[in-house]
Short mmCIF file of C-alpha atoms in Angstrom, two decimals:
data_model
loop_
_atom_site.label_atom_id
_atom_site.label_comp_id
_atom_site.label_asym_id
_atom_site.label_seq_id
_atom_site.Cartn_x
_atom_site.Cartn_y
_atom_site.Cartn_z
CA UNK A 20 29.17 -10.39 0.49
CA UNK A 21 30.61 -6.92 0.88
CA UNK A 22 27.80 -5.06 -0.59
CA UNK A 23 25.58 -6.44 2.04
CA UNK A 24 28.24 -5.66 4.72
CA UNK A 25 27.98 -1.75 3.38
CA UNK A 26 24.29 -1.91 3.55
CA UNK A 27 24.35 -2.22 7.30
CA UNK A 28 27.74 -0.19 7.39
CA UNK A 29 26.38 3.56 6.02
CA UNK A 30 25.64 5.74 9.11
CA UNK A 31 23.90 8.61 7.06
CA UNK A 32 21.43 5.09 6.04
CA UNK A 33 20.55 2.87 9.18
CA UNK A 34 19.16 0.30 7.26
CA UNK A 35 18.36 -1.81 10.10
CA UNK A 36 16.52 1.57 11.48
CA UNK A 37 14.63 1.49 7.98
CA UNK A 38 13.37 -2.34 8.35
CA UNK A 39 12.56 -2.12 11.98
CA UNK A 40 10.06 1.25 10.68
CA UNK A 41 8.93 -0.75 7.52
CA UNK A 42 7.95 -3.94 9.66
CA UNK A 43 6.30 -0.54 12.29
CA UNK A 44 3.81 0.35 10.17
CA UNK A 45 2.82 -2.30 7.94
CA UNK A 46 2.01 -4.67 11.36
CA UNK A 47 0.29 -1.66 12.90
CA UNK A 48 -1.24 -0.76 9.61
CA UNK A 49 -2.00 -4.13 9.25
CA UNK A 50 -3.88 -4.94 12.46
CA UNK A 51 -5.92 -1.45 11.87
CA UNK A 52 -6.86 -2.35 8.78
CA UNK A 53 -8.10 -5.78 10.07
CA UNK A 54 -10.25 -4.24 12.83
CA UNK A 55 -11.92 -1.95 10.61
CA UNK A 56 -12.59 -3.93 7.65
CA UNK A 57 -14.37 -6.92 9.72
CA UNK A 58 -16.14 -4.51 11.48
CA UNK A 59 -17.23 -2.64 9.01
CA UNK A 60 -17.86 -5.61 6.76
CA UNK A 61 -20.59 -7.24 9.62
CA UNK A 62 -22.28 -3.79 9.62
CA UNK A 63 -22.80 -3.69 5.83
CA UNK A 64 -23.38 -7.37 5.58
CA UNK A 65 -25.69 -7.87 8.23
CA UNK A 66 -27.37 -4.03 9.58
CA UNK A 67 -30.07 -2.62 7.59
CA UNK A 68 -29.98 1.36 7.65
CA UNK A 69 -30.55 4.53 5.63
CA UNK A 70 -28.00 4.70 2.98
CA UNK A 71 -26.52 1.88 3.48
CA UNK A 72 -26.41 0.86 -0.09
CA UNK A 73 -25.03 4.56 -1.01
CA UNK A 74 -22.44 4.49 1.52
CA UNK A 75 -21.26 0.91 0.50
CA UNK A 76 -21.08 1.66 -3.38
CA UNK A 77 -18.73 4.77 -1.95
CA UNK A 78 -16.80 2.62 -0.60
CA UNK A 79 -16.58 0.60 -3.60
CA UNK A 80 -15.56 3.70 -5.89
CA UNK A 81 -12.98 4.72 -3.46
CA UNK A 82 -10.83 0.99 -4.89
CA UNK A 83 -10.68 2.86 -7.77
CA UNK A 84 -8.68 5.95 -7.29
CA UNK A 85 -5.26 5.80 -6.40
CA UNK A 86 -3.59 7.37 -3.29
CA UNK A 87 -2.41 10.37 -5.73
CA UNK A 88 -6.01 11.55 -6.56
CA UNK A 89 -6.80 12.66 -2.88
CA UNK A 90 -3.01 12.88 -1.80
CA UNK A 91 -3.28 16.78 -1.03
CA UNK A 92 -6.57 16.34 1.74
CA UNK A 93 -4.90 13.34 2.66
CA UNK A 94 -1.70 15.25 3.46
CA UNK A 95 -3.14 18.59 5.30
CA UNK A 96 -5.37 16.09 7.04
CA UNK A 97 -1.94 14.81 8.49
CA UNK A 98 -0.60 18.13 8.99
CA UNK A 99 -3.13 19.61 10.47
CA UNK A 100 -3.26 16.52 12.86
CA UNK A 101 0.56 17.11 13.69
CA UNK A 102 1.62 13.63 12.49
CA UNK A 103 4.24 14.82 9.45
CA UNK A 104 8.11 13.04 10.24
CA UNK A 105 6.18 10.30 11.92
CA UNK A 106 5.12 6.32 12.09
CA UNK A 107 1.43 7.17 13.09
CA UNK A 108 1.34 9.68 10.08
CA UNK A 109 2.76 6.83 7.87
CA UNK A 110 0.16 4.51 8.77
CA UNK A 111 -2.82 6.93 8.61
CA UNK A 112 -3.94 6.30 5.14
CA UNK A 113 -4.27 2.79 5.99
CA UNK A 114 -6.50 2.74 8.45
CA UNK A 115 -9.34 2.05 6.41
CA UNK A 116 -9.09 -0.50 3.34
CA UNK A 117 -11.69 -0.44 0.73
CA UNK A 118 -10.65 -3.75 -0.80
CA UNK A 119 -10.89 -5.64 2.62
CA UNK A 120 -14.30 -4.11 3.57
CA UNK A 121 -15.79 -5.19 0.23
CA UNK A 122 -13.99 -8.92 0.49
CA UNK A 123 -14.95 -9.31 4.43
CA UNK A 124 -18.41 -8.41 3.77
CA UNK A 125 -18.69 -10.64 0.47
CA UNK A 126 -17.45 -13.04 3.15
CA UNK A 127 -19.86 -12.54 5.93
CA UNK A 128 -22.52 -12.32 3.52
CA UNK A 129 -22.13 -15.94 3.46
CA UNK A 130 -22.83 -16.82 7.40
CA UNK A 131 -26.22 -17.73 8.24
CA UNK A 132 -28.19 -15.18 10.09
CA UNK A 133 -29.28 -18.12 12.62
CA UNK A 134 -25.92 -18.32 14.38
CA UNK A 135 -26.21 -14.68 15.39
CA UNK A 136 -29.94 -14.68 16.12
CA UNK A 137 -28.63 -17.73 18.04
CA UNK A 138 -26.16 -15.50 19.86
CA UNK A 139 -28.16 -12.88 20.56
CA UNK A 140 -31.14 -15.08 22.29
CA UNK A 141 -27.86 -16.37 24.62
CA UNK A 142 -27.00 -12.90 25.52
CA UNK A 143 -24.22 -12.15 23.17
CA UNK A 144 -23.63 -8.54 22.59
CA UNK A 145 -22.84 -6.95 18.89
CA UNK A 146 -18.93 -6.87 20.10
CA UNK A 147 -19.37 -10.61 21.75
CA UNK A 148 -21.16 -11.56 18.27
CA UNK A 149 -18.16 -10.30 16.37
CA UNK A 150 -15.26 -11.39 18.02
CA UNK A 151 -16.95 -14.93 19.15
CA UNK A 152 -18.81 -15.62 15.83
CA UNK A 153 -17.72 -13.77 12.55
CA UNK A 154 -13.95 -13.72 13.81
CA UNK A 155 -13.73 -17.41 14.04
CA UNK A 156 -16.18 -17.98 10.90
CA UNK A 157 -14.02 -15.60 8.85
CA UNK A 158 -10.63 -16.63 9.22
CA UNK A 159 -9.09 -17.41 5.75
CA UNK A 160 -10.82 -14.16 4.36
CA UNK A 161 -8.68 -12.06 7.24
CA UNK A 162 -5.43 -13.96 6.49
CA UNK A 163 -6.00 -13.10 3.38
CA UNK A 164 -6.44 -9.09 3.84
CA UNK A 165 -3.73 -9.57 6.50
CA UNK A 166 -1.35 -10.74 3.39
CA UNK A 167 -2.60 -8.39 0.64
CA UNK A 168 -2.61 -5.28 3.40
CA UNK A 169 0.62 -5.99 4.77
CA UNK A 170 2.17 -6.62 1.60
CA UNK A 171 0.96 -3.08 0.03
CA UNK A 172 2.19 -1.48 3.10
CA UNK A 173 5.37 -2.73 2.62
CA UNK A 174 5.68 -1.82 -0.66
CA UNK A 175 4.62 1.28 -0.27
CA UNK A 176 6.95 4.39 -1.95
CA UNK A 177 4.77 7.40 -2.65
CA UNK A 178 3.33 8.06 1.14
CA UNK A 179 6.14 7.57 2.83
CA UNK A 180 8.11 10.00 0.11
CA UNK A 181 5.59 12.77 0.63
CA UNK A 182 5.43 12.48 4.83
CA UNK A 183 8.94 11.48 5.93
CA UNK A 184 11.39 14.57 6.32
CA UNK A 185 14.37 12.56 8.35
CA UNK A 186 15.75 9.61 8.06
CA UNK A 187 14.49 8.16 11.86
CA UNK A 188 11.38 7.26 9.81
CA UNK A 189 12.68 6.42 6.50
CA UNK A 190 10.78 2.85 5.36
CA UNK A 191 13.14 0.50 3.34
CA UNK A 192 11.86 1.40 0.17
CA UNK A 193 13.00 5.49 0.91
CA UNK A 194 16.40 4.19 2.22
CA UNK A 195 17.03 2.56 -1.02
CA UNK A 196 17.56 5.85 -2.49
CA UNK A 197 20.08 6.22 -0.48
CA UNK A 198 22.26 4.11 -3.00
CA UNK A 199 21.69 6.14 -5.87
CA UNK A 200 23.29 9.96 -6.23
CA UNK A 201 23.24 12.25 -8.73
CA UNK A 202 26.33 11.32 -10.56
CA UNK A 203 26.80 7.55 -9.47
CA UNK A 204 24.56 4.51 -8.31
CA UNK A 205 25.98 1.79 -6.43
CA UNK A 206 24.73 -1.22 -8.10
CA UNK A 207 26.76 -3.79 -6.28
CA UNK A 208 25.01 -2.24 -2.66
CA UNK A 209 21.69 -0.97 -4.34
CA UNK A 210 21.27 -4.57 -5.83
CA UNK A 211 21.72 -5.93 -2.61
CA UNK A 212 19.27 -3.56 -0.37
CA UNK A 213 17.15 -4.38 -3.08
CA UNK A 214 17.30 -7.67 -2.26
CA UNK A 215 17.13 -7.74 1.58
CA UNK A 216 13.53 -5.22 1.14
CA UNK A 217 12.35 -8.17 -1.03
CA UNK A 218 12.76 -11.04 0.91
#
């Protein structure tokens, strides 16, 4: 049990700093991410416009390339922005998730057109329609985005190691580092960090 006494006990590594700024941004992150892929998901489920099928199938090639493909926009983006050393600038790249656009709209795809026709002869606005209809009518799809988005937020590495300059915004997975030096690694305490960022 001493190695997870030293895990709390390192003042250059606050660990408990690190969870409370891993469990941040991947709720905030999390709840963005919801917002925009249900809302975008009705609009490309159930709007007809110009390019809708072009701007969809962009969407769709974006699950393919990995953070590191556009990390350089993605970073000046963020600079330019002011948001380097920061939570927001941690959670930026998640505001928008491909895979939960394409799996919320697969989803709405699959609500009758009636019940919002329905709505709209009552009165309902678009908003009204999407928080009192698709929201309610869509629930297992947005736990599960909720679980696969908060998840990949968590585990996270890459981001985090290109944005974060001081440790007041370190995530877990960047204060784990913190264990191993040049010369030495702490297995007993990197083992147990290890651990604790798992569970």
């Amino acid at each position: 049990l001493s190695n997870y006494r030293e895990v709390f006990n390192k003042p250059q590594a606050p660990f408990g700093l690190f969870f409370l700024n891993s469990f941040l941004v991947s709720i905030v992150a999390t709840a963005i991410t919801l917002l925009t892929s249900v809302s975008s998901g009705y609009v490309f489920s159930k709007f007809r416009f110009p390019l809708s099928n072009v701007l969809f199938a962009t969407v769709l090639a974006t699950m393919m390339m990995p953070i590191q493909v556009y990390v350089i926009p993605l970073f000046l983006t963020v600079k330019n922005l002011r948001l380097i050393n920061s939570i927001p600038g941690m959670i930026f790249p998640w505001i928008i998730m491909s895979t939960g656009i394409f799996f919320l709209r697969q989803n709405i795809d699959q609500i009758p057109d009636e019940l919002l026709d329905a709505a709209r002869i009552d009165g309902c606005s678009e908003y009204a329609i999407l928080s009192r209809v698709i929201f309610p009518l869509s629930k297992s799809a947005i736990v599960a985005i909720a679980i696969i988005s908060f998840n990949a937020v968590w585990n996270e590495f890459f981001w985090p190691l290109v944005v974060a300059q001081d440790t007041s915004v370190y995530t877990v997975n960047l204060g784990l580092t913190y264990f191993q030096r040049q010369y030495t690694i702490q297995y007993g305490v990197n083992m147990a960090a290890a651990f604790l960022s798992a569970c």
